Short mmCIF file of C-alpha atoms in Angstrom, two decimals:
data_model
loop_
_atom_site.label_atom_id
_atom_site.label_comp_id
_atom_site.label_asym_id
_atom_site.label_seq_id
_atom_site.Cartn_x
_atom_site.Cartn_y
_atom_site.Cartn_z
CA MET A 1 -50.64 -1.17 49.13
CA LYS A 2 -47.68 -3.30 50.33
CA ARG A 3 -48.28 -5.81 47.49
CA THR A 4 -48.40 -2.97 44.92
CA MET A 5 -45.20 -1.45 46.26
CA MET A 6 -43.39 -4.82 46.18
CA SER A 7 -44.53 -5.43 42.61
CA LEU A 8 -43.19 -2.09 41.47
CA ILE A 9 -39.85 -2.76 43.15
CA GLY A 10 -39.70 -6.12 41.42
CA VAL A 11 -40.29 -4.46 38.06
CA ALA A 12 -37.52 -1.96 38.73
CA VAL A 13 -35.08 -4.73 39.63
CA ALA A 14 -36.04 -6.72 36.53
CA LEU A 15 -35.53 -3.70 34.29
CA ALA A 16 -32.09 -3.15 35.82
CA ALA A 17 -31.20 -6.76 35.10
CA VAL A 18 -32.39 -6.53 31.51
CA THR A 19 -30.42 -3.33 31.03
CA GLY A 20 -27.27 -5.09 32.25
CA VAL A 21 -27.68 -7.96 29.79
CA ALA A 22 -28.36 -5.59 26.90
CA ALA A 23 -25.19 -3.66 27.69
CA VAL A 24 -23.12 -6.82 27.54
CA ALA A 25 -24.54 -7.71 24.13
CA ALA A 26 -24.28 -4.20 22.69
CA PRO A 27 -21.40 -3.05 20.44
CA ASP A 28 -18.52 -1.42 22.25
CA GLY A 29 -18.08 2.33 22.04
CA ASP A 30 -14.69 3.95 22.08
CA GLY A 31 -13.87 1.57 24.90
CA ARG A 32 -11.44 3.84 26.74
CA ASP A 33 -13.01 4.82 30.06
CA ALA A 34 -15.42 2.76 32.14
CA PRO A 35 -18.34 4.55 33.78
CA ARG A 36 -17.86 5.05 37.52
CA GLY A 37 -18.63 1.80 39.26
CA GLY A 38 -18.85 -0.09 35.98
CA SER A 39 -16.94 -3.11 34.77
CA ARG A 40 -15.67 -4.57 31.49
CA LEU A 41 -17.23 -7.88 30.50
CA PRO A 42 -16.82 -10.15 27.46
CA VAL A 43 -19.55 -9.99 24.83
CA GLN A 44 -22.02 -12.87 24.90
CA ARG A 45 -22.74 -13.06 21.18
CA SER A 46 -21.10 -11.85 17.96
CA ALA A 47 -21.94 -12.08 14.25
CA LEU A 48 -19.82 -12.25 11.09
CA LEU A 49 -20.62 -12.16 7.38
CA CYS A 50 -18.37 -13.43 4.57
CA PRO A 51 -19.29 -12.42 0.98
CA ALA A 52 -19.27 -14.85 -1.95
CA PRO A 53 -15.53 -15.23 -2.67
CA THR A 54 -15.18 -15.43 -6.47
CA SER A 55 -16.91 -16.53 -9.67
CA SER A 56 -13.60 -17.62 -11.24
CA GLU A 57 -13.22 -21.19 -12.44
CA VAL A 58 -9.55 -21.08 -11.37
CA GLY A 59 -10.00 -19.68 -7.89
CA GLU A 60 -9.51 -21.38 -4.53
CA THR A 61 -10.70 -19.97 -1.22
CA ALA A 62 -9.56 -20.78 2.31
CA TYR A 63 -11.64 -19.88 5.38
CA THR A 64 -9.80 -19.66 8.69
CA ALA A 65 -11.80 -19.26 11.91
CA PHE A 66 -10.30 -18.42 15.29
CA ALA A 67 -11.31 -17.32 18.79
CA PRO A 68 -8.67 -16.15 21.29
CA LYS A 69 -8.07 -18.38 24.27
CA GLY A 70 -8.90 -17.24 27.78
CA ALA A 71 -12.16 -15.35 27.18
CA ALA A 72 -14.81 -15.98 29.83
CA ALA A 73 -17.79 -18.16 29.00
CA GLY A 74 -21.26 -16.73 28.63
CA ALA A 75 -23.50 -15.85 31.52
CA ASP A 76 -25.08 -19.31 31.46
CA GLY A 77 -21.70 -21.02 31.80
CA LYS A 78 -22.01 -22.95 28.56
CA LYS A 79 -19.03 -23.48 26.28
CA GLY A 80 -20.77 -21.91 23.32
CA THR A 81 -20.68 -22.32 19.54
CA ALA A 82 -19.13 -20.49 16.57
CA GLU A 83 -19.96 -21.38 12.98
CA LEU A 84 -20.91 -20.00 9.57
CA ARG A 85 -23.65 -21.26 7.27
CA PRO A 86 -24.29 -20.63 3.56
CA ALA A 87 -26.59 -17.72 2.74
CA GLY A 88 -29.17 -17.52 0.01
CA THR A 89 -28.60 -15.48 -3.15
CA VAL A 90 -30.63 -13.12 -5.30
CA ARG A 91 -30.33 -14.20 -8.92
CA ASP A 92 -31.54 -12.60 -12.09
CA ALA A 93 -34.28 -14.64 -13.79
CA GLY A 94 -32.43 -14.31 -17.11
CA ASP A 95 -29.09 -15.98 -16.43
CA GLY A 96 -28.86 -16.86 -12.75
CA ALA A 97 -25.66 -14.91 -12.37
CA GLY A 98 -26.88 -12.66 -9.59
CA GLY A 99 -25.11 -9.68 -11.17
CA LYS A 100 -21.72 -11.29 -10.68
CA GLY A 101 -21.09 -13.41 -13.74
CA GLY A 102 -22.47 -13.90 -17.23
CA LYS A 103 -23.72 -10.61 -18.64
CA LYS A 104 -21.84 -7.48 -17.69
CA GLY A 105 -22.56 -3.81 -18.11
CA LYS A 106 -25.56 -1.59 -17.60
CA ASP A 107 -28.10 -4.42 -17.68
CA LYS A 108 -26.73 -5.87 -14.43
CA GLY A 109 -26.51 -4.67 -10.84
CA ALA A 110 -29.09 -3.01 -8.61
CA ALA A 111 -31.92 -3.91 -10.98
CA ASP A 112 -31.18 -7.59 -10.38
CA ALA A 113 -31.71 -7.13 -6.67
CA ALA A 114 -35.12 -5.61 -7.31
CA ALA A 115 -36.29 -7.99 -10.04
CA GLY A 116 -34.41 -11.22 -9.27
CA GLN A 117 -35.53 -14.25 -7.31
CA THR A 118 -34.23 -15.43 -3.97
CA VAL A 119 -32.54 -18.82 -4.17
CA ALA A 120 -31.96 -20.82 -0.98
CA PRO A 121 -28.50 -22.36 -0.48
CA ARG A 122 -28.08 -25.93 -1.71
CA ASP A 123 -26.04 -26.87 1.35
CA THR A 124 -26.68 -25.69 4.89
CA LYS A 125 -23.86 -27.52 6.65
CA PRO A 126 -21.84 -25.37 9.06
CA VAL A 127 -18.50 -24.02 7.80
CA VAL A 128 -15.37 -23.82 10.05
CA PRO A 129 -17.19 -24.56 13.32
CA LEU A 130 -14.92 -24.06 16.32
CA GLN A 131 -14.43 -26.81 18.88
CA GLU A 132 -11.89 -25.01 21.08
CA ALA A 133 -10.56 -21.52 21.61
CA GLY A 134 -6.93 -20.74 20.80
CA LYS A 135 -6.68 -23.07 17.81
CA PRO A 136 -7.75 -22.08 14.24
CA VAL A 137 -9.98 -24.20 12.02
CA ILE A 138 -9.68 -24.13 8.23
CA ALA A 139 -11.84 -25.13 5.26
CA THR A 140 -11.31 -24.68 1.52
CA THR A 141 -13.45 -24.53 -1.61
CA ASP A 142 -12.74 -24.18 -5.32
CA LYS A 143 -16.37 -23.81 -6.39
CA PRO A 144 -17.03 -20.75 -8.62
CA ASP A 145 -20.53 -20.49 -7.15
CA ALA A 146 -19.47 -20.71 -3.49
CA PRO A 147 -22.08 -18.73 -1.52
CA ALA A 148 -21.80 -15.97 1.02
CA LEU A 149 -21.67 -17.14 4.63
CA VAL A 150 -23.64 -15.91 7.64
CA GLY A 151 -22.62 -16.89 11.13
CA SER A 152 -22.63 -16.19 14.83
CA ALA A 153 -20.68 -17.13 17.94
CA ASP A 154 -21.75 -17.25 21.55
CA GLY A 155 -20.38 -18.21 24.94
CA MET A 156 -16.60 -18.49 25.20
CA PHE A 157 -16.17 -18.14 21.41
CA ALA A 158 -17.97 -14.80 21.05
CA PRO A 159 -15.22 -12.41 22.27
CA GLY A 160 -12.77 -11.85 19.44
CA TRP A 161 -14.22 -14.44 17.02
CA THR A 162 -12.50 -13.82 13.66
CA VAL A 163 -12.82 -15.41 10.22
CA GLN A 164 -10.37 -14.71 7.40
CA GLN A 165 -11.44 -15.35 3.80
CA THR A 166 -8.44 -15.69 1.45
CA THR A 167 -8.88 -16.40 -2.26
CA SER A 168 -6.17 -17.15 -4.82
CA VAL A 169 -7.15 -16.68 -8.49
CA ALA A 170 -4.58 -18.12 -10.88
CA ALA A 171 -5.52 -16.33 -14.11
CA GLY A 172 -7.91 -13.92 -15.75
CA ALA A 173 -8.84 -10.30 -15.07
CA GLY A 174 -9.29 -11.01 -11.36
CA ARG A 175 -6.03 -12.90 -10.89
CA GLY A 176 -4.08 -12.43 -7.72
CA LEU A 177 -4.68 -12.75 -3.98
CA LEU A 178 -7.89 -11.48 -2.38
CA GLY A 179 -8.13 -11.27 1.40
CA LEU A 180 -10.87 -10.13 3.75
CA SER A 181 -11.59 -10.33 7.45
CA CYS A 182 -15.29 -11.21 7.43
CA THR A 183 -17.32 -8.20 8.49
CA THR A 184 -19.77 -7.47 11.29
CA PRO A 185 -23.30 -6.28 10.41
CA ASP A 186 -24.11 -2.59 10.74
CA THR A 187 -26.33 0.13 9.28
CA THR A 188 -23.76 2.37 7.58
CA PHE A 189 -20.42 1.85 5.80
CA TRP A 190 -17.95 4.07 3.91
CA PHE A 191 -15.77 2.83 1.03
CA PRO A 192 -13.37 5.49 -0.33
CA GLY A 193 -11.46 4.16 -3.35
CA VAL A 194 -14.19 2.49 -5.38
CA SER A 195 -14.40 2.98 -9.16
CA THR A 196 -17.00 2.83 -11.92
CA ALA A 197 -14.41 3.27 -14.70
CA THR A 198 -14.41 0.92 -17.68
CA ASP A 199 -11.19 -0.83 -16.57
CA ARG A 200 -12.68 -1.74 -13.17
CA GLN A 201 -15.44 -4.10 -12.12
CA ASP A 202 -16.41 -3.16 -8.56
CA TYR A 203 -19.20 -5.06 -6.80
CA VAL A 204 -20.54 -4.19 -3.37
CA HIS A 205 -21.70 -7.35 -1.61
CA LEU A 206 -24.62 -6.82 0.77
CA THR A 207 -25.43 -9.66 3.18
CA ASN A 208 -28.40 -9.73 5.55
CA PRO A 209 -27.83 -11.84 8.70
CA ASP A 210 -31.28 -11.39 10.16
CA ALA A 211 -34.74 -12.90 9.81
CA VAL A 212 -36.29 -9.64 8.53
CA PRO A 213 -35.62 -7.91 5.17
CA ALA A 214 -33.14 -5.03 4.93
CA VAL A 215 -33.56 -1.99 2.68
CA VAL A 216 -30.33 -0.35 1.54
CA ASP A 217 -29.39 2.87 -0.27
CA LEU A 218 -26.09 3.18 -2.16
CA GLU A 219 -24.65 6.69 -2.60
CA LEU A 220 -21.63 7.45 -4.79
CA HIS A 221 -19.50 10.61 -4.42
CA GLY A 222 -17.08 11.75 -7.13
CA LYS A 223 -14.75 14.73 -7.42
CA ASP A 224 -17.68 17.09 -8.02
CA GLY A 225 -19.96 15.67 -5.35
CA SER A 226 -22.81 13.21 -5.47
CA LEU A 227 -23.11 11.13 -8.63
CA ALA A 228 -26.78 11.56 -9.49
CA GLY A 229 -28.96 8.55 -10.03
CA SER A 230 -31.73 6.61 -8.32
CA ALA A 231 -30.55 3.11 -9.25
CA GLY A 232 -28.96 2.67 -5.83
CA GLU A 233 -32.11 3.41 -3.82
CA ASP A 234 -34.42 0.96 -2.07
CA ILE A 235 -32.34 -2.16 -2.68
CA SER A 236 -34.04 -5.04 -0.90
CA VAL A 237 -31.83 -7.64 0.78
CA PRO A 238 -33.99 -10.61 1.84
CA PRO A 239 -33.39 -12.39 5.16
CA HIS A 240 -30.25 -14.57 5.36
CA THR A 241 -29.42 -13.61 1.78
CA ALA A 242 -26.58 -11.90 -0.13
CA VAL A 243 -26.99 -9.40 -2.98
CA PRO A 244 -24.02 -8.28 -5.14
CA VAL A 245 -24.43 -4.95 -6.96
CA LEU A 246 -22.19 -3.78 -9.81
CA LEU A 247 -21.34 -0.14 -9.00
CA SER A 248 -21.10 0.96 -12.64
CA THR A 249 -24.86 0.33 -12.94
CA LEU A 250 -25.56 3.08 -10.43
CA THR A 251 -24.33 5.98 -12.58
CA ALA A 252 -24.04 6.92 -16.23
CA THR A 253 -20.75 8.72 -15.53
CA PRO A 254 -17.65 6.49 -15.41
CA THR A 255 -15.60 7.66 -12.43
CA THR A 256 -12.11 6.43 -11.59
CA ASN A 257 -11.93 7.63 -7.98
CA ALA A 258 -15.14 7.61 -6.00
CA SER A 259 -16.46 7.00 -2.50
CA LEU A 260 -19.37 4.70 -1.73
CA HIS A 261 -21.73 5.19 1.20
CA VAL A 262 -23.88 2.19 2.13
CA VAL A 263 -26.89 3.02 4.32
CA ALA A 264 -29.35 0.43 5.62
CA ARG A 265 -32.61 2.30 6.17
CA GLU A 266 -34.30 -0.84 7.43
CA GLY A 267 -32.53 -3.71 9.13
CA ARG A 268 -28.79 -4.17 8.97
CA VAL A 269 -26.28 -5.73 6.57
CA GLY A 270 -22.65 -6.65 6.14
CA ALA A 271 -20.88 -4.88 3.28
CA ALA A 272 -17.61 -5.28 1.38
CA VAL A 273 -16.45 -4.23 -2.09
CA GLN A 274 -14.72 -6.62 -4.49
CA ALA A 275 -12.62 -4.62 -6.95
CA SER A 276 -11.19 -6.11 -10.14
CA ASP A 277 -8.82 -4.20 -12.41
CA GLY A 278 -7.86 -5.29 -15.91
CA LYS A 279 -4.15 -4.65 -15.26
CA LEU A 280 -3.74 -4.67 -11.49
CA GLY A 281 -5.63 -7.79 -10.47
CA SER A 282 -8.26 -7.80 -7.75
CA ASP A 283 -8.78 -7.58 -4.01
CA TRP A 284 -11.36 -6.77 -1.38
CA LEU A 285 -11.85 -3.21 -0.18
CA PRO A 286 -13.13 -3.48 3.41
CA PRO A 287 -15.17 -0.67 4.97
CA ALA A 288 -13.21 2.21 6.46
CA ALA A 289 -13.45 3.20 10.10
CA ASP A 290 -16.17 5.66 10.99
CA PRO A 291 -15.30 9.18 9.75
CA ALA A 292 -13.20 11.13 12.26
CA PRO A 293 -11.06 14.32 12.28
CA SER A 294 -7.85 12.21 12.28
CA VAL A 295 -7.35 8.88 10.52
CA VAL A 296 -4.54 6.33 10.29
CA LEU A 297 -3.93 3.98 7.34
CA PRO A 298 -1.42 1.33 8.50
CA GLY A 299 0.69 -1.16 6.58
CA ILE A 300 2.10 0.30 3.34
CA PRO A 301 4.69 -2.29 2.20
CA LYS A 302 8.26 -1.17 1.70
CA ASP A 303 8.32 -2.31 -1.95
CA ALA A 304 5.13 -0.50 -2.97
CA THR A 305 5.62 0.87 -6.50
CA SER A 306 2.62 3.21 -6.35
CA VAL A 307 0.24 4.49 -3.67
CA ARG A 308 -3.01 6.35 -4.33
CA LEU A 309 -4.87 8.15 -1.55
CA VAL A 310 -8.64 8.61 -1.91
CA ALA A 311 -10.32 10.75 0.75
CA LEU A 312 -13.66 12.42 1.47
CA ALA A 313 -15.05 14.86 4.04
CA PRO A 314 -18.61 13.52 4.35
CA GLY A 315 -19.90 16.20 6.73
CA GLU A 316 -21.11 19.72 6.05
CA SER A 317 -17.65 21.31 6.48
CA ASP A 318 -14.48 21.21 4.39
CA ALA A 319 -11.40 19.63 5.95
CA ASP A 320 -7.77 20.74 5.80
CA LEU A 321 -5.40 17.93 6.66
CA LYS A 322 -1.73 17.56 7.47
CA VAL A 323 -0.33 14.54 5.62
CA GLN A 324 2.47 12.57 7.29
CA LEU A 325 4.12 9.20 6.76
CA ALA A 326 5.03 7.30 9.90
CA THR A 327 8.34 5.55 9.18
CA PRO A 328 10.64 3.45 11.41
CA THR A 329 12.57 6.62 12.25
CA GLY A 330 9.66 9.02 12.78
CA LEU A 331 7.02 11.13 11.04
CA ILE A 332 7.91 12.75 7.73
CA THR A 333 5.96 14.93 5.30
CA PRO A 334 5.77 13.59 1.73
CA ALA A 335 7.43 15.95 -0.75
CA GLY A 336 4.88 18.27 -2.37
CA LEU A 337 2.02 17.19 -0.10
CA GLU A 338 2.35 19.18 3.07
CA SER A 339 -1.42 19.62 3.30
CA LEU A 340 -4.60 18.31 1.70
CA HIS A 341 -7.86 20.23 1.26
CA LEU A 342 -11.07 18.18 1.11
CA LYS A 343 -14.27 19.85 -0.04
CA SER A 344 -17.42 18.71 1.70
CA GLY A 345 -19.04 15.78 -0.09
CA MET A 346 -16.40 15.64 -2.84
CA THR A 347 -13.90 12.82 -3.32
CA THR A 348 -10.24 13.81 -3.65
CA ALA A 349 -7.57 11.49 -5.05
CA VAL A 350 -3.81 12.01 -4.83
CA ASP A 351 -1.17 9.80 -6.46
CA LEU A 352 1.67 9.44 -3.98
CA LYS A 353 3.69 7.26 -6.37
CA ASP A 354 6.57 5.41 -4.64
CA LEU A 355 5.79 7.08 -1.33
CA THR A 356 7.75 4.70 0.89
CA LYS A 357 11.08 4.92 -1.00
CA GLY A 358 11.92 1.36 -0.02
CA GLU A 359 10.94 1.81 3.62
CA ALA A 360 7.65 0.50 5.04
CA GLY A 361 5.31 3.04 6.60
CA SER A 362 1.80 4.12 7.51
CA LEU A 363 -0.10 7.24 6.48
CA VAL A 364 -1.35 9.60 9.19
CA LEU A 365 -3.90 12.34 8.40
CA THR A 366 -4.55 14.97 11.08
CA PRO A 367 -6.31 18.37 11.03
CA SER A 368 -4.09 21.27 9.99
CA ASP A 369 -5.94 23.30 12.61
CA SER A 370 -6.06 21.50 15.94
CA ASP A 371 -9.52 22.96 16.58
CA SER A 372 -10.98 21.46 13.41
CA LYS A 373 -13.55 18.72 13.99
CA ALA A 374 -14.53 18.03 10.38
CA PRO A 375 -14.75 14.22 9.97
CA VAL A 376 -12.94 12.52 7.09
CA THR A 377 -12.72 9.02 5.66
CA ALA A 378 -9.93 7.65 3.47
CA ALA A 379 -8.36 4.59 1.85
CA LEU A 380 -5.21 3.72 -0.08
CA ARG A 381 -4.80 1.67 -3.21
CA VAL A 382 -1.33 0.13 -3.02
CA THR A 383 0.44 -1.55 -5.95
CA ARG A 384 3.43 -3.89 -5.97
CA GLY A 385 5.35 -5.04 -9.05
CA LYS A 386 5.82 -3.50 -12.51
CA GLY A 387 4.46 -3.82 -16.04
CA ALA A 388 2.27 -6.88 -16.57
CA LYS A 389 3.33 -8.24 -13.19
CA GLN A 390 1.45 -5.79 -10.95
CA GLU A 391 -0.92 -6.57 -8.11
CA MET A 392 -3.06 -4.21 -6.03
CA ALA A 393 -4.45 -4.17 -2.51
CA PHE A 394 -6.41 -1.67 -0.41
CA ILE A 395 -5.73 -0.13 3.01
CA PRO A 396 -8.69 1.73 4.52
CA ALA A 397 -8.55 3.96 7.58
CA THR A 398 -8.90 1.74 10.64
CA ARG A 399 -9.73 1.89 14.34
CA PRO A 400 -6.93 1.69 16.94
CA VAL A 401 -6.24 -1.52 18.82
CA GLU A 402 -7.50 -0.73 22.30
CA LYS A 403 -7.67 -4.16 23.92
CA ARG A 404 -7.02 -6.80 21.25
CA ALA A 405 -7.03 -7.47 17.51
CA THR A 406 -6.64 -10.72 15.59
CA ALA A 407 -5.33 -11.76 12.17
CA ALA A 408 -6.19 -15.31 11.13
CA ASP A 409 -4.71 -17.35 8.25
CA ASN A 410 -0.95 -17.00 8.69
CA ARG A 411 1.39 -19.60 7.19
CA ASP A 412 4.99 -20.51 7.83
CA ARG A 413 6.06 -17.62 5.58
CA GLY A 414 4.57 -14.60 3.87
CA SER A 415 3.10 -12.59 6.77
CA THR A 416 4.27 -9.10 7.74
CA LEU A 417 2.85 -7.31 10.79
CA SER A 418 2.72 -3.51 10.74
CA LEU A 419 2.38 -1.52 13.98
CA VAL A 420 2.19 2.27 14.17
CA ALA A 421 2.12 4.61 17.17
CA PRO A 422 1.08 7.90 15.51
CA GLU A 423 1.43 10.29 18.47
CA LYS A 424 4.86 11.68 19.27
CA GLY A 425 6.03 10.98 22.78
CA LYS A 426 3.50 8.18 23.30
CA ASP A 427 5.30 4.90 22.83
CA ALA A 428 3.28 1.71 22.40
CA LYS A 429 4.27 -1.59 23.95
CA VAL A 430 2.48 -4.45 22.21
CA LYS A 431 2.24 -8.15 23.01
CA VAL A 432 1.91 -10.34 19.90
CA THR A 433 0.91 -13.98 20.30
CA ALA A 434 1.14 -16.65 17.63
CA SER A 435 -1.55 -19.23 18.36
CA ALA A 436 -1.28 -22.97 18.10
CA GLY A 437 -1.40 -24.16 14.49
CA SER A 438 -4.51 -25.69 12.97
CA GLY A 439 -2.60 -28.99 12.69
CA GLY A 440 -0.40 -28.62 15.74
CA GLY A 441 2.19 -26.40 17.36
CA THR A 442 2.86 -24.50 20.59
CA PRO A 443 1.90 -20.81 20.98
CA VAL A 444 4.68 -18.21 21.11
CA THR A 445 4.49 -14.66 22.47
CA LYS A 446 6.76 -11.73 21.73
CA THR A 447 6.62 -8.10 22.87
CA TYR A 448 7.45 -5.12 20.63
CA THR A 449 7.93 -1.47 21.49
CA VAL A 450 6.91 1.13 18.90
CA LYS A 451 8.31 4.59 19.50
CA GLY A 452 5.70 7.36 19.46
CA GLY A 453 5.47 8.95 16.01
CA SER A 454 6.89 5.93 14.19
CA SER A 455 5.95 2.60 12.62
CA LEU A 456 7.40 -0.89 12.91
CA ASP A 457 7.19 -3.71 10.37
CA VAL A 458 8.17 -7.17 11.59
CA GLU A 459 8.01 -10.78 10.57
CA PRO A 460 5.65 -12.00 13.29
CA PRO A 461 6.43 -14.88 15.65
CA ARG A 462 5.47 -18.41 14.60
CA PRO A 463 4.33 -21.27 16.81
CA GLN A 464 6.92 -23.84 17.73
CA GLY A 465 6.42 -26.99 15.67
CA LEU A 466 3.87 -25.25 13.43
CA LYS A 467 1.58 -27.43 11.35
CA GLY A 468 -1.08 -25.77 9.19
CA THR A 469 -2.15 -22.16 9.70
CA TYR A 470 -2.10 -19.99 12.80
CA ALA A 471 -3.56 -16.75 14.13
CA LEU A 472 -1.90 -13.63 15.50
CA THR A 473 -3.36 -11.64 18.38
CA VAL A 474 -2.16 -8.09 19.05
CA GLU A 475 -2.63 -6.67 22.56
CA PRO A 476 -1.32 -3.27 23.71
CA GLU A 477 -0.04 -3.34 27.26
CA PRO A 478 -1.78 -1.11 29.84
CA GLY A 479 -0.54 2.47 29.72
CA SER A 480 0.67 2.25 26.11
CA GLY A 481 0.08 5.04 23.65
CA PRO A 482 -2.43 4.59 20.81
CA VAL A 483 -1.45 1.86 18.34
CA TYR A 484 -2.82 0.78 14.94
CA ALA A 485 -2.07 -2.45 13.13
CA ALA A 486 -2.29 -4.25 9.80
CA ARG A 487 -1.15 -7.61 8.44
CA MET A 488 0.12 -8.22 4.89
CA LEU A 489 -0.04 -11.65 3.26
CA ALA A 490 2.34 -12.22 0.34
CA ARG A 491 1.89 -15.38 -1.72
CA PRO A 492 3.66 -14.98 -5.08
CA GLN A 493 2.09 -16.57 -8.15
CA GLY A 494 4.95 -17.22 -10.52
CA GLY A 495 6.44 -13.79 -11.21
CA LEU A 496 3.36 -11.97 -9.83
CA PRO A 497 3.88 -10.41 -6.37
CA ALA A 498 0.39 -11.41 -5.21
CA PHE A 499 -0.50 -9.90 -1.83
CA THR A 500 -3.33 -8.57 0.31
CA VAL A 501 -3.45 -6.30 3.38
CA GLN A 502 -5.92 -6.59 6.25
CA PRO A 503 -6.26 -3.77 8.80
CA LEU A 504 -6.54 -5.04 12.38
CA PRO A 505 -9.04 -2.91 14.29
CA ASP A 506 -9.95 -3.64 17.88
CA ASP A 507 -12.14 -6.75 18.01
CA ARG A 508 -14.57 -5.19 20.50
CA GLY A 509 -14.61 -8.46 22.36
CA SER A 510 -15.64 -6.77 25.60
CA VAL A 511 -18.04 -4.02 26.59
CA LEU A 512 -18.27 -1.57 29.44
CA VAL A 513 -21.25 -2.30 31.67
CA PRO A 514 -22.34 0.44 34.09
CA ALA A 515 -23.20 -0.54 37.63
CA ALA A 516 -26.95 -1.00 38.10
CA GLY A 517 -28.86 -0.46 41.31
CA GLN A 518 -32.35 0.17 42.61
CA ASP A 519 -33.64 3.73 42.44
CA LEU A 520 -36.86 3.93 44.43
CA SER A 521 -37.29 7.60 43.44
CA VAL A 522 -38.97 6.39 40.24
CA LEU A 523 -41.84 5.20 42.41
CA THR A 524 -42.61 8.66 43.82
CA ASN A 525 -43.77 11.90 42.25
#
C-alpha cells in the first residue's frame, strides 16, 4: 500500500511539473494580472513565419532579425538559437508560378493549392541566425522566386524575437515599399480591407510551420454579408510549406472593400495578405488584433492624403461605434462621422479623406453604448502623395503594448514612432530604446510621456555611432495607462513617397505561470 501511495504522489508531482512547463511555452493571454501566487517567466520557444516577399524582377528584400537584450535563458541554461529556413512551395503543374506569377485571373488561386505539387526549397541554409541578443542581424535578396521562411527561437532569444521583412520594388504595378513584421502561427486571422476588384491583386499567403498538414478555410465578407462560394474551403497547406491564394478566385463578384477570415480547421498557419493596386502601389496587410468591443488603429501619418476605414462586426450582434481621432492635443470627432453602425457579418467602408489635416493621429473606435460587448475588427488603408505619385499602406487594429514591443529595420533616417494613450486621464510613460546597430553603435534610451486621450509622433532615438540598421523596443513603465504603438518607414523612390506602417503589438515574450503544488485530495474519494 505504501509503494502504491508513493507512486501516486510521484505521478501528481510529475503532472504539476509538466503543467508548469506547458504554461511557460503557451501563448500569453491578456497579460495584465498574475494568478495569486503565480509568477511571470520568459517564454522558452517562439515561432515566426515570413511569406514569399515578391515575384518582381526589380525588387529587393531585406530581412532584419532581433532579440531584446536581458531576457533570461531557457530552463536548461543554454544560450539558445534563433533562425529562419526556406519553406517549400505549392506550384501549379502548368506554369510553376504557384498562383503568384505567370497566369492571372480565375484560373489561378485556391485551385492551385488543391491540384499543385509540393516543391522542396532549393536551399536550406539558415537565414539571419542570431549570435547575440541586443544586436540586429540583416540579410538581403533580390531573387524574384525568394521563398517563404519558417523559423523558431529558443533559450535567451525566444522572448521578443522579431523579424522585419522589407521589400523595395522599383517599378511595375507593385512598385513601392512593402513592410511586414513576420507573423506567429495561429488558427484564426481577420483581414479587414482586402479587395477582389479588378484594379487589385490581393494574395493571402498561408505558411505551415509544423510537421503535419494544415487544412484552411477562407471566408470573404462584403457589404451584404458573406460572399458565397466554396473555392476557399479545404485548402491543404503541406508541412513546412507556403501556399499563396489569389482572393479574386474565391468569388465571382468583384468587391472593392471586403474582410477576409482565415480559419485553420486542422493544424495552424501563419497568414498575411499582399495587396497590389494598379495606381497606389503595394504593401502587406497584416492580420488585425482579435475582434473586441473597442479597437485602436495607431500611426496615421500627418501628410496622409486619404484614409479609408474598413470595419466588420463578426459576431451575431450589430455594433454602434463612436469614432474619434487621437491627436497631439486630444481626442476629436471627425466631421460628419460622429458614429458608425456595423451590421453583423457585413463589411462597412468609410472614406475619411484627409482625416489628419496635416496633424498625425490614431483612430479610436469605442462602443456608443458603454454596455455594448459586440466585437469588431477594423483596418485603415492610408495613402500618401497625389496623382501618379501615390503610395498606400495599411494599419490594422492592434493589441496594446503591455510589457514590450519591438520594431526592427530602422535606418539613420526615415522612421517615425507613433504612440497613443486612448483613455482620458490615463497618461502613458514609455521607455524607448534604440539598440546597437547591426554594424556597430551604442544603444540609446529615451522616455516619452503621452497624455491620456492623445497621440504622440516622434523621430525615435538612434544609437550613438550607428552603423547599419537598428531595432527599437517600446516598454511602458509600471503604472502607465494603456498605450498602443506603430512605426512608419519612409524611403522615397524618386518622386514617390514610398512608405509602410507596422503596428507594434505586445511581443508576448513572457507568460504568467500559476503556482503549482501537491493536492493529495485527488488520491481520495
